Amino acid sequence: MRPDIVIVMTDQQRVGLTRRSGYPVDTMPFVDGLAGRGTDFRNAYTAAPACVPARTSLLTGRFPSAHQVRQNSNAQHARFAQDLVDVLRAADYQLHFAGKPHMHRDARDFDTYAGPYFHTQGPERNADENAFDNWLEHLDHGVSDEPTPYDVKNQLPYRITTDALQAVTEADPDQPALFWVSYPEPHNPYQVPQPYFDLVSPEDVPDRTTGPEATEVKGGSYAWLRKLQEEKRPGYDDKWRRYAANYLGMLNLLDDQIARLHEGLAQRTRPRLTIVLADHGDYVGEYGLQRKGAGLSEFLMRIPLIIAGDGVHPQQRDEPVSIVDVLPTICEAVGQPIPDGVQGRSLLPLTHGEEAPEEEFGSIIAEHGYGGRAYDVTARPPLHFGYDGPTFDELNTVTQSGAARMLRSGRWKLIVHADLPGELYDLAQDPAELNNLFDDDAHVAVRARLLHQLARWQARLTDDLPNGNYTPLRLPHNWRWAPQGEQA
C-alpha cells in the first residue's frame, strides 16, 4: 500500500537549538521524539539560504543554478521537467496544502489549499484573528518585548494546523494523500504568547558563539548588513537575548502544533512517511545579526531533516545531504520514476539503514547570490525598502549580490566566490568560521582536495534540461558516483 506523504516545513529554523542536539533548553520534545523513532540527518543543508530558492529546490530536486530561482521575487521563473506536484499527481495522490507557500505552485495545483499564510497575516475567521494579524503587522518583523496579547489559538501555526486537520478529516481514506503543512515560524517577527514567552528568560539564554565584533572579521556583506541593521533598529544587539528567548519559545509553540497535527493524522490508516525540515536557518544573534541575509555560515545553511514512518530505521546519520534530495526520496517511496533534470539523490536506502557510499555522500554543495558583481561594504545602491524608516529587508540588492558556491566535506568547509577571496574553515575548531585558512600554507593540500571536489560537483550539476535527442544515463537512486551503482 502506497504511503501518505506528510511534509512539515518550518521557515528559518536554525539547527542545534533542540535537546537532541545537546542544547540545554528543551524546545521541541515531540519533534525530538519523532527524530528518535526515525532517521535524523544531522548534516542536512539547504540549497540556498533564502525562502523561495530553497523551496523551489525542495519541489524540483534541483539547485538554484538549474531551476533559476535565485531570489524571493521570481518563483514564477522556476525551470524543471516535473516537480513534486507532478510526480504525486501521476501517482494518483490527493494533494493538500496548508500554510505559507512562497513557491511557484498555487491553490489551483492542490485539491485543498488553506492559505496563503505569511508572517503577518493569513485567512481570518473571526475578529480576534484579524486583530492579531494587525498586531503582527504593527510589529514590523521586529522583536516583541512582552508576551503576545492574544491567545495561542490566534497564532498562525495553530490556525494552519486546524486547516490541515480539516483536510485530514475530509480526505478520501482509500486514496493516498500528500499533506504539506508549511509553518511561517520561527521566522520574524519574533513573538509568542504565554506560556511560551517564559520558556526561558533572557538571562538564561545560552551564550552565542560569537558577537557583533565578528562582523569586522567577516567583513563584506556581514559588515554591511550589520550597519544597515543598526541604522534601522538602533541598539538591537542590546536585547539579542530577548530575541533569542522569543525564538526558542516559537520553537516550543511549533512543537506543540506538530504534535497536534500528528495526533490528528492517526485517524488515517495508511502507512505514512513524514518529512520534517526547514528551508534555511537564522542567525539568532550570531555575529550580532538577526534573521538571515549575509554569507553561507552554518547558522544559515544547515537545516533540520527528519524522515520517519513505516520501514524507516531509528538512527542518526552524519552524511552531508541536501534539501534537493527530498524529491527523489519521495519518488522512490511512492514508486514513481525520478524526473529528468533532478539533481538530488534518493535518501530512501539510507533511511532503511543501508551504508552510504563515501564517494556519493562524502560532500555536498550549496549556492548563494543572484549574479552580477558583488557589492562592497561601502555600497549604497537603491533598496526595495529604502534607507529611511524602520522597515528593512535583509535579503537585498547588496547581501544577495555576486555568486558563491559552498562545499562541505567532513570537518572542512570551502566557499568560492566569483569576485571575492576564497574561504576555508575547519568547522571542528572554528564553528563560527572566523579563521579563514584558504591562503594558509599548512592547508594547501586540503584546499586543493576540496577545490577538486567542488569542480566535480559543478560538472555533475550540468543541467540536462531541456531534453534533446540524447538519453542521459541514470543510476539507481540517482546516485551518480556510487561505485556499486548499476545502469538504470
Short mmCIF file of C-alpha atoms in Angstrom, two decimals, residues 30-42 272-276 305-317 350-353:
data_model
loop_
_atom_site.label_atom_id
_atom_site.label_comp_id
_atom_site.label_asym_id
_atom_site.label_seq_id
_atom_site.Cartn_x
_atom_site.Cartn_y
_atom_site.Cartn_z
CA PHE A 30 7.78 15.98 20.33
CA VAL A 31 9.98 16.51 17.27
CA ASP A 32 12.94 15.13 19.21
CA GLY A 33 10.89 12.01 19.88
CA LEU A 34 9.94 11.75 16.22
CA ALA A 35 13.62 12.03 15.30
CA GLY A 36 14.39 9.24 17.74
CA ARG A 37 11.86 7.00 16.01
CA GLY A 38 13.06 7.90 12.52
CA THR A 39 16.21 8.90 10.63
CA ASP A 40 17.73 12.17 11.82
CA PHE A 41 20.04 13.64 9.18
CA ARG A 42 22.34 15.76 11.31
CA ARG A 272 2.85 7.18 6.42
CA LEU A 273 6.17 8.79 5.53
CA THR A 274 6.75 12.00 7.47
CA ILE A 275 9.43 14.51 6.48
CA VAL A 276 10.23 17.38 8.86
CA LEU A 305 15.83 16.99 8.24
CA ILE A 306 13.96 14.10 9.82
CA ILE A 307 12.37 11.23 7.90
CA ALA A 308 10.11 8.96 9.94
CA GLY A 309 7.48 6.34 9.27
CA ASP A 310 6.88 2.76 8.21
CA GLY A 311 10.09 0.99 7.26
CA VAL A 312 12.37 3.79 8.45
CA HIS A 313 15.17 2.74 10.80
CA PRO A 314 15.67 4.75 14.01
CA GLN A 315 19.15 6.21 13.55
CA GLN A 316 21.27 9.31 13.28
CA ARG A 317 23.09 9.87 10.01
CA LEU A 350 19.81 5.44 3.94
CA THR A 351 16.54 5.58 5.91
CA HIS A 352 16.46 1.78 5.69
CA GLY A 353 19.86 1.58 7.36
#
